[in-house]
PDB file of C-alpha atoms in Angstrom:
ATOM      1  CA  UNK A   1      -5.746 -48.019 -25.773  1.00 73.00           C
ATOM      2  CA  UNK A   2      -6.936 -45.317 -23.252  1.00 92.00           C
ATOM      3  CA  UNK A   3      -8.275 -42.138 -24.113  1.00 97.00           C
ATOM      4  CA  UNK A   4      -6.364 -40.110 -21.675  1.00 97.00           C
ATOM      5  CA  UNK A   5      -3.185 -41.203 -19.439  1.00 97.00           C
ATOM      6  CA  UNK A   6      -2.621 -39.142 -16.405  1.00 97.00           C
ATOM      7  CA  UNK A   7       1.160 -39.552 -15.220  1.00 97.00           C
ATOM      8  CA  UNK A   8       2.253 -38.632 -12.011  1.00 98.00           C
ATOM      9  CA  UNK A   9       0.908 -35.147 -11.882  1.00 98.00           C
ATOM     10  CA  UNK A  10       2.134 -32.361  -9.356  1.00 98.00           C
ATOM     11  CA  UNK A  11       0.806 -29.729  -8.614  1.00 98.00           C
ATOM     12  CA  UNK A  12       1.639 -26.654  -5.771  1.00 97.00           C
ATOM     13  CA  UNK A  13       0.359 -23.936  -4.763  1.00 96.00           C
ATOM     14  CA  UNK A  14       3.217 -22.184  -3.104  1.00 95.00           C
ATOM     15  CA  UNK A  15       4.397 -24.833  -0.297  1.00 94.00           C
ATOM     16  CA  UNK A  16       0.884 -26.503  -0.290  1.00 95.00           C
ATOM     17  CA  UNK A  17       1.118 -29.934  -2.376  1.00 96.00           C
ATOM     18  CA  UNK A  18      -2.185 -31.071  -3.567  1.00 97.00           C
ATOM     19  CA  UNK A  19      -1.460 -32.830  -6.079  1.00 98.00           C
ATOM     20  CA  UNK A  20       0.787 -35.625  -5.415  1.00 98.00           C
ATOM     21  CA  UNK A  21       1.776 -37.624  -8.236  1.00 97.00           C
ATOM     22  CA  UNK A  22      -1.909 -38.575  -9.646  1.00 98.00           C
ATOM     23  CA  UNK A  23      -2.035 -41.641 -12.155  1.00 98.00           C
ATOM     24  CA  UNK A  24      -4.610 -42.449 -13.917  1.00 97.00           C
ATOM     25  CA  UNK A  25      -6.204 -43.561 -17.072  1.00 97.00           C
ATOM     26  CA  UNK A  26      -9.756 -43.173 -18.898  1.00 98.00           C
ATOM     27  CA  UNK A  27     -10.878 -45.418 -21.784  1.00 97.00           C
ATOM     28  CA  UNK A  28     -12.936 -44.230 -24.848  1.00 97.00           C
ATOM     29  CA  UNK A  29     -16.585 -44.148 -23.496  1.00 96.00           C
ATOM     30  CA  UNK A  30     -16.108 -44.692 -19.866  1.00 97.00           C
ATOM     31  CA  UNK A  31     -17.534 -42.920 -17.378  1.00 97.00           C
ATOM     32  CA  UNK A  32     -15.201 -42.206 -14.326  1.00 98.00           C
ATOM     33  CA  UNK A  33     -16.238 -40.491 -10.835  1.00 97.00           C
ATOM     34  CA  UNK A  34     -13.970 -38.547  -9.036  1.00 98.00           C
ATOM     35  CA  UNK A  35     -15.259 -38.498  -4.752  1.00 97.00           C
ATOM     36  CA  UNK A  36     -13.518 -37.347  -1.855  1.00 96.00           C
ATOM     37  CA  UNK A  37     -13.768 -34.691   0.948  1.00 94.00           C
ATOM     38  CA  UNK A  38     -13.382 -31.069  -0.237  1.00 92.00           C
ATOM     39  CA  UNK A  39      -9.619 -30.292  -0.433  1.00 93.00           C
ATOM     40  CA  UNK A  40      -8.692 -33.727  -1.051  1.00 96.00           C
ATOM     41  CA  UNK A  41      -7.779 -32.106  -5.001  1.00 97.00           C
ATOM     42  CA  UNK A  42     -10.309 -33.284  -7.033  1.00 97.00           C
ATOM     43  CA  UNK A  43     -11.000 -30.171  -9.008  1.00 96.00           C
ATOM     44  CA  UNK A  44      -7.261 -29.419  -9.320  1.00 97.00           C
ATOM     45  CA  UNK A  45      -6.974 -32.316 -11.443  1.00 98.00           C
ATOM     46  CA  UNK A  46      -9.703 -31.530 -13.308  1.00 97.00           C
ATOM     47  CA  UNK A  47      -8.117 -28.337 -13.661  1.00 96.00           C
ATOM     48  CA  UNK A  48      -4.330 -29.635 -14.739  1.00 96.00           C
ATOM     49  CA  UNK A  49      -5.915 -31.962 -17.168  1.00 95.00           C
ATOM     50  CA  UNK A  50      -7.480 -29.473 -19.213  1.00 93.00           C
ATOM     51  CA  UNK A  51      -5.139 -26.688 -18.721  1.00 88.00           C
ATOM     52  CA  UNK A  52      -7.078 -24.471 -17.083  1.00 91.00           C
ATOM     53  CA  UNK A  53      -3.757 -25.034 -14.357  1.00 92.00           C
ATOM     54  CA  UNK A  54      -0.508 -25.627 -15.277  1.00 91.00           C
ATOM     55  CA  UNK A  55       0.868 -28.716 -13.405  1.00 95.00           C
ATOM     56  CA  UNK A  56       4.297 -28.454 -11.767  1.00 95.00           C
ATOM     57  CA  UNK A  57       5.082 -32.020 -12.500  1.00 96.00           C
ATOM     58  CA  UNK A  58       4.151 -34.898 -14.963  1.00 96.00           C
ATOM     59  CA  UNK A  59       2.316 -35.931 -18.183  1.00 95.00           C
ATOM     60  CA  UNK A  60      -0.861 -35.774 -19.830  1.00 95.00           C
ATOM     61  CA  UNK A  61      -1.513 -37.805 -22.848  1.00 95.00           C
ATOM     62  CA  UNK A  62      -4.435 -37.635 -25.459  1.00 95.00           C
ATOM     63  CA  UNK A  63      -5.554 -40.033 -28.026  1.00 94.00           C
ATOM     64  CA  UNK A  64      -1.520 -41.280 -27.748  1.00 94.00           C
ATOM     65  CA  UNK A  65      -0.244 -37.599 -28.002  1.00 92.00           C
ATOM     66  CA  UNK A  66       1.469 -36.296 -25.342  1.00 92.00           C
ATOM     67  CA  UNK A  67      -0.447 -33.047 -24.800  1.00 91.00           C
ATOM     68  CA  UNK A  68       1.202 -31.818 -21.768  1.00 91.00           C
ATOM     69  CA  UNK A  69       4.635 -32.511 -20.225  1.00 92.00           C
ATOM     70  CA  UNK A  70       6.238 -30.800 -17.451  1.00 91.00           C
ATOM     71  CA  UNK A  71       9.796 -31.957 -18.510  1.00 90.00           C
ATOM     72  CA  UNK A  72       9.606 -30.276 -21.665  1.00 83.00           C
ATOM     73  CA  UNK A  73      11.358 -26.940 -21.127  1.00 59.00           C
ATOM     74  CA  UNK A  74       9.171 -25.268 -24.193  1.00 68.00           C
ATOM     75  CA  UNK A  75       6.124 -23.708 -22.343  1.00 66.00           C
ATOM     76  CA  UNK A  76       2.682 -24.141 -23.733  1.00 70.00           C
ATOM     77  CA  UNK A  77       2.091 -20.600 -25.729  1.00 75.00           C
ATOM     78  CA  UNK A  78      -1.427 -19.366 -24.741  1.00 74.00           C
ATOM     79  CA  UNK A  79      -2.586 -20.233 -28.053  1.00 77.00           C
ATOM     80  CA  UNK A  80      -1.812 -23.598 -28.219  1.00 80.00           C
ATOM     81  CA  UNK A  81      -3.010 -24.167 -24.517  1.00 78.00           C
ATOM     82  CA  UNK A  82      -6.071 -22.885 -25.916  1.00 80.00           C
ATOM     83  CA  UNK A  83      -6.535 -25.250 -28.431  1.00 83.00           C
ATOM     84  CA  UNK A  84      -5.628 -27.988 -26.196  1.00 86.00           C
ATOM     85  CA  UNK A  85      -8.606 -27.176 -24.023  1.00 88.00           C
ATOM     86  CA  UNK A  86     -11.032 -27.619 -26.875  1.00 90.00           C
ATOM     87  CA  UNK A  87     -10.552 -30.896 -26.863  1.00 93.00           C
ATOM     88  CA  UNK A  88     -12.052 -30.780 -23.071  1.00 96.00           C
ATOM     89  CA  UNK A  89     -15.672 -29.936 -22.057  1.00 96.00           C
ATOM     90  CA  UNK A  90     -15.483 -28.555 -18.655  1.00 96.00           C
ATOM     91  CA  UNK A  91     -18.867 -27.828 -16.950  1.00 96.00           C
ATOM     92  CA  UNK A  92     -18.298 -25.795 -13.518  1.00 94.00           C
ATOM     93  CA  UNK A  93     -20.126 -25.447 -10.352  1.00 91.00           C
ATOM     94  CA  UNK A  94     -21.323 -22.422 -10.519  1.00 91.00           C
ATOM     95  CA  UNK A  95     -22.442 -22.183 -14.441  1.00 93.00           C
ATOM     96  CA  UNK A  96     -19.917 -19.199 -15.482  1.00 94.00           C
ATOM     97  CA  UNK A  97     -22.751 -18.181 -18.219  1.00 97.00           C
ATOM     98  CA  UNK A  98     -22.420 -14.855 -19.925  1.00 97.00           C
ATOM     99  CA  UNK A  99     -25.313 -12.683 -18.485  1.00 97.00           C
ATOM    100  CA  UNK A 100     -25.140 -10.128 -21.222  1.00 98.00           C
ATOM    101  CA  UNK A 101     -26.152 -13.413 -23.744  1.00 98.00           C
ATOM    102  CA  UNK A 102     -28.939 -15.428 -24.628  1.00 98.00           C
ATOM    103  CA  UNK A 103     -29.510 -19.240 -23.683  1.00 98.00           C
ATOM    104  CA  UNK A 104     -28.602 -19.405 -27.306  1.00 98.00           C
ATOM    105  CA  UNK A 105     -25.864 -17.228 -27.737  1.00 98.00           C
ATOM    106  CA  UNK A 106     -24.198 -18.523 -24.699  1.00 98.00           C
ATOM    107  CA  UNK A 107     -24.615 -21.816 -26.421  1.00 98.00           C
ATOM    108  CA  UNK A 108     -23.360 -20.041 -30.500  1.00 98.00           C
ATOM    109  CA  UNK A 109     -20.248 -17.810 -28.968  1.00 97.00           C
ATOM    110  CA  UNK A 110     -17.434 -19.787 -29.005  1.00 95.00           C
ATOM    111  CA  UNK A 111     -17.993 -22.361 -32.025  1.00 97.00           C
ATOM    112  CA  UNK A 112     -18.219 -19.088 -33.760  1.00 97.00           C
ATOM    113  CA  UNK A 113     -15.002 -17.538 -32.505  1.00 94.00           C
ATOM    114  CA  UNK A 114     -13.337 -20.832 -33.299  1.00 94.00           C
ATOM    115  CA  UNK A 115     -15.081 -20.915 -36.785  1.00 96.00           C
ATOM    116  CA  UNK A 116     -13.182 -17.780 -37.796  1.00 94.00           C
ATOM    117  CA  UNK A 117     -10.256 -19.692 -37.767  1.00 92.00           C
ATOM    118  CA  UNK A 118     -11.920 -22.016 -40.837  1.00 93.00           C
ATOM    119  CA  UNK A 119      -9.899 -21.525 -43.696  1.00 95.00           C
ATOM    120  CA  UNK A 120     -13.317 -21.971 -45.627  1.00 96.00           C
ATOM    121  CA  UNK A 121     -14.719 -19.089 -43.407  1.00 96.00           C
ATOM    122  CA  UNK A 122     -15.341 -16.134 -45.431  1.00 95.00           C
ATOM    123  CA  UNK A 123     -16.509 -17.795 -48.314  1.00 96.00           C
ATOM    124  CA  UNK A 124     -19.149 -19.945 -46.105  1.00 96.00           C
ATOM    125  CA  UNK A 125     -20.150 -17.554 -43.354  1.00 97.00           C
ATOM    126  CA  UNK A 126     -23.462 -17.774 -43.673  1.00 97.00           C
ATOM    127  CA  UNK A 127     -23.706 -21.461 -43.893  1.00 97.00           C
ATOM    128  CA  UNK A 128     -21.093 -21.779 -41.190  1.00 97.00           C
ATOM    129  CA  UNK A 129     -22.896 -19.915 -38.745  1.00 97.00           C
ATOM    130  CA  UNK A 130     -26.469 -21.298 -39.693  1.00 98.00           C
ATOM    131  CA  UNK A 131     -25.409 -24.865 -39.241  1.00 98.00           C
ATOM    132  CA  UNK A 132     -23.504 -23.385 -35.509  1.00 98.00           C
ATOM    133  CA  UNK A 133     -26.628 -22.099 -34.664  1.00 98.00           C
ATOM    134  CA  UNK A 134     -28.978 -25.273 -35.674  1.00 98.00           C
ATOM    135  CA  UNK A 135     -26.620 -27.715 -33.630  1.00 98.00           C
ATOM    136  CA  UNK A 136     -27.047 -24.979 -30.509  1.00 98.00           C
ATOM    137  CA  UNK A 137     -30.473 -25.316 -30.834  1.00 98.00           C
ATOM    138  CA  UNK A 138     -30.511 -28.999 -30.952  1.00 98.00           C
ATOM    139  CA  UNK A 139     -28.596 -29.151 -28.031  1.00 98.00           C
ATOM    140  CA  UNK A 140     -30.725 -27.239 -26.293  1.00 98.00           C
ATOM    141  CA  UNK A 141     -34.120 -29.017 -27.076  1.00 97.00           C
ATOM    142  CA  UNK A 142     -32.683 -31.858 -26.292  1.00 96.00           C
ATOM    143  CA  UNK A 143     -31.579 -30.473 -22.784  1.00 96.00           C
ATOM    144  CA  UNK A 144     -35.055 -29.724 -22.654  1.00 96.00           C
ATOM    145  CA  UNK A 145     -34.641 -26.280 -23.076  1.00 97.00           C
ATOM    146  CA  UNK A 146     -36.287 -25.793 -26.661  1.00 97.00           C
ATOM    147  CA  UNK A 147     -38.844 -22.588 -24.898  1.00 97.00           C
ATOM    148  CA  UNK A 148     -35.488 -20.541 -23.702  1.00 98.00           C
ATOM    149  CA  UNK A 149     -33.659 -19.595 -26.585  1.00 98.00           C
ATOM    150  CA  UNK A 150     -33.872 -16.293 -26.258  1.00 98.00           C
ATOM    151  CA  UNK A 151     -33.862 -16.327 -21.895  1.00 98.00           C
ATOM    152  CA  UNK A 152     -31.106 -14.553 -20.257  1.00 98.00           C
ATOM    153  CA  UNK A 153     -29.577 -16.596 -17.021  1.00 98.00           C
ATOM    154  CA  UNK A 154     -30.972 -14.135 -15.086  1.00 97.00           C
ATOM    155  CA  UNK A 155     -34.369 -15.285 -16.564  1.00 98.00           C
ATOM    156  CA  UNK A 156     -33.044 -18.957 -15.756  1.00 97.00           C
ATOM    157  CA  UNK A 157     -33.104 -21.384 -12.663  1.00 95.00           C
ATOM    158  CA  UNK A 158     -29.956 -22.894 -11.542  1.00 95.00           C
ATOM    159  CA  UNK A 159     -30.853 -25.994 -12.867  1.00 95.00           C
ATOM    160  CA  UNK A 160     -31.753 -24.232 -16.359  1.00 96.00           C
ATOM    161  CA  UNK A 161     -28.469 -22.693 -16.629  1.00 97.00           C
ATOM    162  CA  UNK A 162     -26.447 -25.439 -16.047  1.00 96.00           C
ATOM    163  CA  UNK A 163     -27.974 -27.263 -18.388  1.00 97.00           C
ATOM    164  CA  UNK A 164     -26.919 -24.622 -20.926  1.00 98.00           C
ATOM    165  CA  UNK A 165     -23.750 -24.851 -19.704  1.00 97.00           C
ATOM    166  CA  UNK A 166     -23.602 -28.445 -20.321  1.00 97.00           C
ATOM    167  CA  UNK A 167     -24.890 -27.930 -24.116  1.00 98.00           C
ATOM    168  CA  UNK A 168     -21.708 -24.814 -24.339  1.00 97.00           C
ATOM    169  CA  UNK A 169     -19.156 -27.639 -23.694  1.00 97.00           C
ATOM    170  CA  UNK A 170     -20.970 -30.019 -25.836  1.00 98.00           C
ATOM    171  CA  UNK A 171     -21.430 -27.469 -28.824  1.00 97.00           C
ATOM    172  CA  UNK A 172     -17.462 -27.895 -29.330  1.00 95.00           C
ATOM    173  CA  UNK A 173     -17.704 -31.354 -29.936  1.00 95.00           C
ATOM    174  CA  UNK A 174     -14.916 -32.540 -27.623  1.00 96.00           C
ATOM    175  CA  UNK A 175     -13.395 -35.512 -26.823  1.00 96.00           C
ATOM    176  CA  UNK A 176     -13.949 -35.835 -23.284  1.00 97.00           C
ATOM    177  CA  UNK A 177     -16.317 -33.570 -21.104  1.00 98.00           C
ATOM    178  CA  UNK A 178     -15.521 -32.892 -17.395  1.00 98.00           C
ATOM    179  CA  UNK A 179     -17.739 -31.864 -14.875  1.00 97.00           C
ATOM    180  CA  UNK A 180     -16.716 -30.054 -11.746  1.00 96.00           C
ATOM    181  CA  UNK A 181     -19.880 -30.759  -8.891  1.00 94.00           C
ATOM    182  CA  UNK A 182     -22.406 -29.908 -11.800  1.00 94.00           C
ATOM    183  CA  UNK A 183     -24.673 -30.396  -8.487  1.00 92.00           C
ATOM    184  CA  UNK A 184     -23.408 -28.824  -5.868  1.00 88.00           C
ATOM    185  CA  UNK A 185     -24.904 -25.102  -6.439  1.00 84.00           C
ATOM    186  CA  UNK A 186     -28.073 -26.421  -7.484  1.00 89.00           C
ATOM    187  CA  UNK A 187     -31.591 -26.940  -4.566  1.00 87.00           C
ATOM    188  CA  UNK A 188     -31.666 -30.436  -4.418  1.00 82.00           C
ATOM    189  CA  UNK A 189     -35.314 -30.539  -5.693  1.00 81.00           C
ATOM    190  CA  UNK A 190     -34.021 -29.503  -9.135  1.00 88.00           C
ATOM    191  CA  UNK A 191     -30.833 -31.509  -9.271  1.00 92.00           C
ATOM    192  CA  UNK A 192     -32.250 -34.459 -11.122  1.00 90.00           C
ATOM    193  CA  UNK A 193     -33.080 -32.271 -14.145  1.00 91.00           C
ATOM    194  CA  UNK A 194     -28.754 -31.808 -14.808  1.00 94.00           C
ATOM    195  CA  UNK A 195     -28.130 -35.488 -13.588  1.00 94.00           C
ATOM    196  CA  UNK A 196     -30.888 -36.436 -16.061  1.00 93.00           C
ATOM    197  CA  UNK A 197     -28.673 -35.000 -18.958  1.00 95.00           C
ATOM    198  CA  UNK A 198     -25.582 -36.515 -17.570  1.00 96.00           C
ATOM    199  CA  UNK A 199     -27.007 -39.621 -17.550  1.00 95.00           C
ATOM    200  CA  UNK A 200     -28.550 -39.181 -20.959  1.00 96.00           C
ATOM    201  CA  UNK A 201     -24.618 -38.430 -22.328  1.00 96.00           C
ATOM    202  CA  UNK A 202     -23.230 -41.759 -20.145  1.00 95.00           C
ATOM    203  CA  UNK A 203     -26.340 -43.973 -22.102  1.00 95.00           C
ATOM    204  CA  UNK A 204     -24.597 -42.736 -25.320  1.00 95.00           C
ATOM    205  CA  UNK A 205     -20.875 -43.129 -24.158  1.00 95.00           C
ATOM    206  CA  UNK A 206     -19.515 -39.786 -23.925  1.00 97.00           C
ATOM    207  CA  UNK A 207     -16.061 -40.110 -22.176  1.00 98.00           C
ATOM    208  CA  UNK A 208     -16.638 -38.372 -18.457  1.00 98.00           C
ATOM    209  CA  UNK A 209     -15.048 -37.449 -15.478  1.00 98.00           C
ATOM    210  CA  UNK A 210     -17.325 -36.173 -13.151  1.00 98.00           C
ATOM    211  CA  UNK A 211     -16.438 -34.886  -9.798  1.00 97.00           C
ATOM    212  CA  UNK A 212     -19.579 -34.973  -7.725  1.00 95.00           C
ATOM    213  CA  UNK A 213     -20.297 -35.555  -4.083  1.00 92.00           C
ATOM    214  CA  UNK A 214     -23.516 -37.381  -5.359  1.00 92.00           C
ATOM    215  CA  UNK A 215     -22.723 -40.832  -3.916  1.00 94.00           C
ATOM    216  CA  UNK A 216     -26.155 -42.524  -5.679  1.00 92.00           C
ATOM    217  CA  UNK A 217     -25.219 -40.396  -8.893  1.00 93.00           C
ATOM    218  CA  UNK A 218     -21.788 -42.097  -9.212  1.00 94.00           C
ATOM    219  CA  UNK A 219     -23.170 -45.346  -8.050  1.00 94.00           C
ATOM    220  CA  UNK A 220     -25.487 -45.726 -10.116  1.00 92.00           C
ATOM    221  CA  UNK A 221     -23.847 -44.269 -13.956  1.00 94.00           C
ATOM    222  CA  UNK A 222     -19.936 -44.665 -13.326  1.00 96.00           C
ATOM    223  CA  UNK A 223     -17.895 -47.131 -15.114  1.00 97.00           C
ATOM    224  CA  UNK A 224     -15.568 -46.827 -11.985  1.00 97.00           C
ATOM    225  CA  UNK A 225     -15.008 -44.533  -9.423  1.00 97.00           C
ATOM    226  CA  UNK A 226     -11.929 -42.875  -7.671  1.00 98.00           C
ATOM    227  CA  UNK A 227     -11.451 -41.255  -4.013  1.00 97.00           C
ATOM    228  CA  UNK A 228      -9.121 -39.184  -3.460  1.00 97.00           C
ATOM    229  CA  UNK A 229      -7.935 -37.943  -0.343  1.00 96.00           C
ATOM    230  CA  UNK A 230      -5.041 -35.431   0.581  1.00 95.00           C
ATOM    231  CA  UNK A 231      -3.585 -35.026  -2.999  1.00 97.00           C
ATOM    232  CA  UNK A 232      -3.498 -38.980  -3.959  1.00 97.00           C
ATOM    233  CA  UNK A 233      -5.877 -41.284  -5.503  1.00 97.00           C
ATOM    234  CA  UNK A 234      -6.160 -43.325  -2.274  1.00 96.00           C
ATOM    235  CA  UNK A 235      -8.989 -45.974  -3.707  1.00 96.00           C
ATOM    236  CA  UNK A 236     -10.330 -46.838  -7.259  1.00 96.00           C
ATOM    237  CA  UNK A 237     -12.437 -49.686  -8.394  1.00 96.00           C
ATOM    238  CA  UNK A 238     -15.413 -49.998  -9.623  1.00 97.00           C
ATOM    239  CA  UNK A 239     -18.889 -48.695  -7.900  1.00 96.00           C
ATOM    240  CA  UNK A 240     -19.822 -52.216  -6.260  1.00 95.00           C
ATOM    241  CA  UNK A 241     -16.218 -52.126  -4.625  1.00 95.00           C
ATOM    242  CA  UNK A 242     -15.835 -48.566  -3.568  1.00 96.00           C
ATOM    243  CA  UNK A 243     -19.145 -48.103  -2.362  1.00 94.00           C
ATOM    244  CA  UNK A 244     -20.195 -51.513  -0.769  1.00 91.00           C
ATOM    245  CA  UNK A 245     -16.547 -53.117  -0.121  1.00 89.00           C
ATOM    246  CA  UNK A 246     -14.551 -50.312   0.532  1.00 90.00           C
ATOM    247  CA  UNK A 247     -10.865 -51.694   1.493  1.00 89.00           C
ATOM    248  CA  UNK A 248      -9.671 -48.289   3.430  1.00 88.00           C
ATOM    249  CA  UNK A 249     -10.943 -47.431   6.976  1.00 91.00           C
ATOM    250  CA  UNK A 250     -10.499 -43.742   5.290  1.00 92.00           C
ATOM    251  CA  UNK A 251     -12.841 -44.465   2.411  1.00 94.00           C
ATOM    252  CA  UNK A 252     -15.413 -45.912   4.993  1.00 92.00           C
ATOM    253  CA  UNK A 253     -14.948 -43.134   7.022  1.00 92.00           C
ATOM    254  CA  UNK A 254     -15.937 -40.834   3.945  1.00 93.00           C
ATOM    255  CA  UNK A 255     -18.717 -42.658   2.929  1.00 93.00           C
ATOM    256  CA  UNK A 256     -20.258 -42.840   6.371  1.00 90.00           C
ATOM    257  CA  UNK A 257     -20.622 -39.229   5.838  1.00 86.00           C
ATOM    258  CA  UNK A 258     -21.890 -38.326   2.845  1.00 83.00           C
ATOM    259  CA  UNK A 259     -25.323 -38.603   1.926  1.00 65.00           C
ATOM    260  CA  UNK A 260     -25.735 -41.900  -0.062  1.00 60.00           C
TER     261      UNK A 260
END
């Protein structure tokens, strides 16, 4: 059984549609890449499926639950949309770090926010947080970032601080982690240091969707891959048919453009 079902979701933005009835489906473990031109509402549906966005239309299903349904006149209560998105790493473009924190307490905040919640919490505290603050740190060694505990993001390259980011989502132990162009902010000489971890998670079969415009990246490390183009998924197969058998003359056109 999949992992996550994605049924015909809507979404507007006043009287633009870009999302136009998106199905999809991820199985446990699988790595799935999201490509297409910018606009084409990749990010939106990254967006919808963890809550971040409300859809206007459709379902999304977790694990068999149905976690999101637009039929249901009962709206999501901030609280519960909340908990919802734990069960979603998202990594963004542009890092969204806390400047005023460590590498480490960027890494600590919210599993200890979340611990609070523990009924166990005031009697274990102290163990709570220690073991919080031992699974940040291996996180972050293993990220190769075991000398910048205690570094700011200002005191950070880009590279660096995503790579913090990516140990934040990880740190809540979710069941699927999405990544929104984890790339696309970073100089390309220091790119391969967050693909590098990326790849590290697909070896061990984290469940991914990745929206990148790094055609060699997805190539390469997805299970399958999707384009999508104006609101629809308008190809998906996996990366020997996408990228060297592409059936649509839009998909070729797409590909003939972006830097393989």
């Amino acid at each position: 059984m999949a992992i996550l079902e994605v049924k015909n979701i809507v979404k507007n933005f006043g009287k633009i549609k870009v999302l136009k009835g998106i199905d999809m489906t991820v199985e446990k473990g699988e790595v799935v890449s999201v490509i297409g031109s910018s606009g084409s509402g990749k990010t939106t549906l990254l967006r919808c499926i963890s809550f971040l966005e409300r859809a206007d239309g459709g379902e999304v299903i977790l694990n068999g639950e149905t976690i999101f349904d637009a039929k249901n006149p009962k709206q999501l209560t901030s609280a519960e949309a909340r908990k919802r998105q734990l069960k979603f790493g998202f990594v963004f473009q542009n890092f969204n770090l806390f400047p005023q924190y460590t590498a480490l307490e960027n890494v600590i905040l919210a599993p200890r926010l979340i611990a609070k919640e523990r009924p166990d919490f005031k009697a274990n505290k102290d163990k709570i947080y220690a073991e919080i603050t031992e699974n940040a740190k291996a996180l972050l060694e293993r990220a190769g970032l075991s000398d910048k505990f205690d570094n700011y993001p200002c005191e950070l390259s880009g590279g660096q601080q995503q790579r913090v980011a990516i140990c934040r989502a990880l740190a809540l132990n979710p069941e699927i982690m999405l990544f929104d162009e984890p790339t696309s902010a970073l100089d390309p000489e220091i790119t391969n240091e967050v693909l590098k971890v990326i790849k590290s998670l697909a070896d061990e079969h984290m469940t991914m969707i990745i929206v990148t415009h790094e055609m060699a990246f997805a190539m390469n490390v997805s299970d399958r891959v999707i384009f999508m183009d104006g609101g629809v998924i308008a190809e998906e197969g996996t990366p020997e048919e996408i990228f060297k058998n592409p059936k649509s003359k839009r998909l070729g056109e797409f590909l003939s453009n972006v830097r393989m």
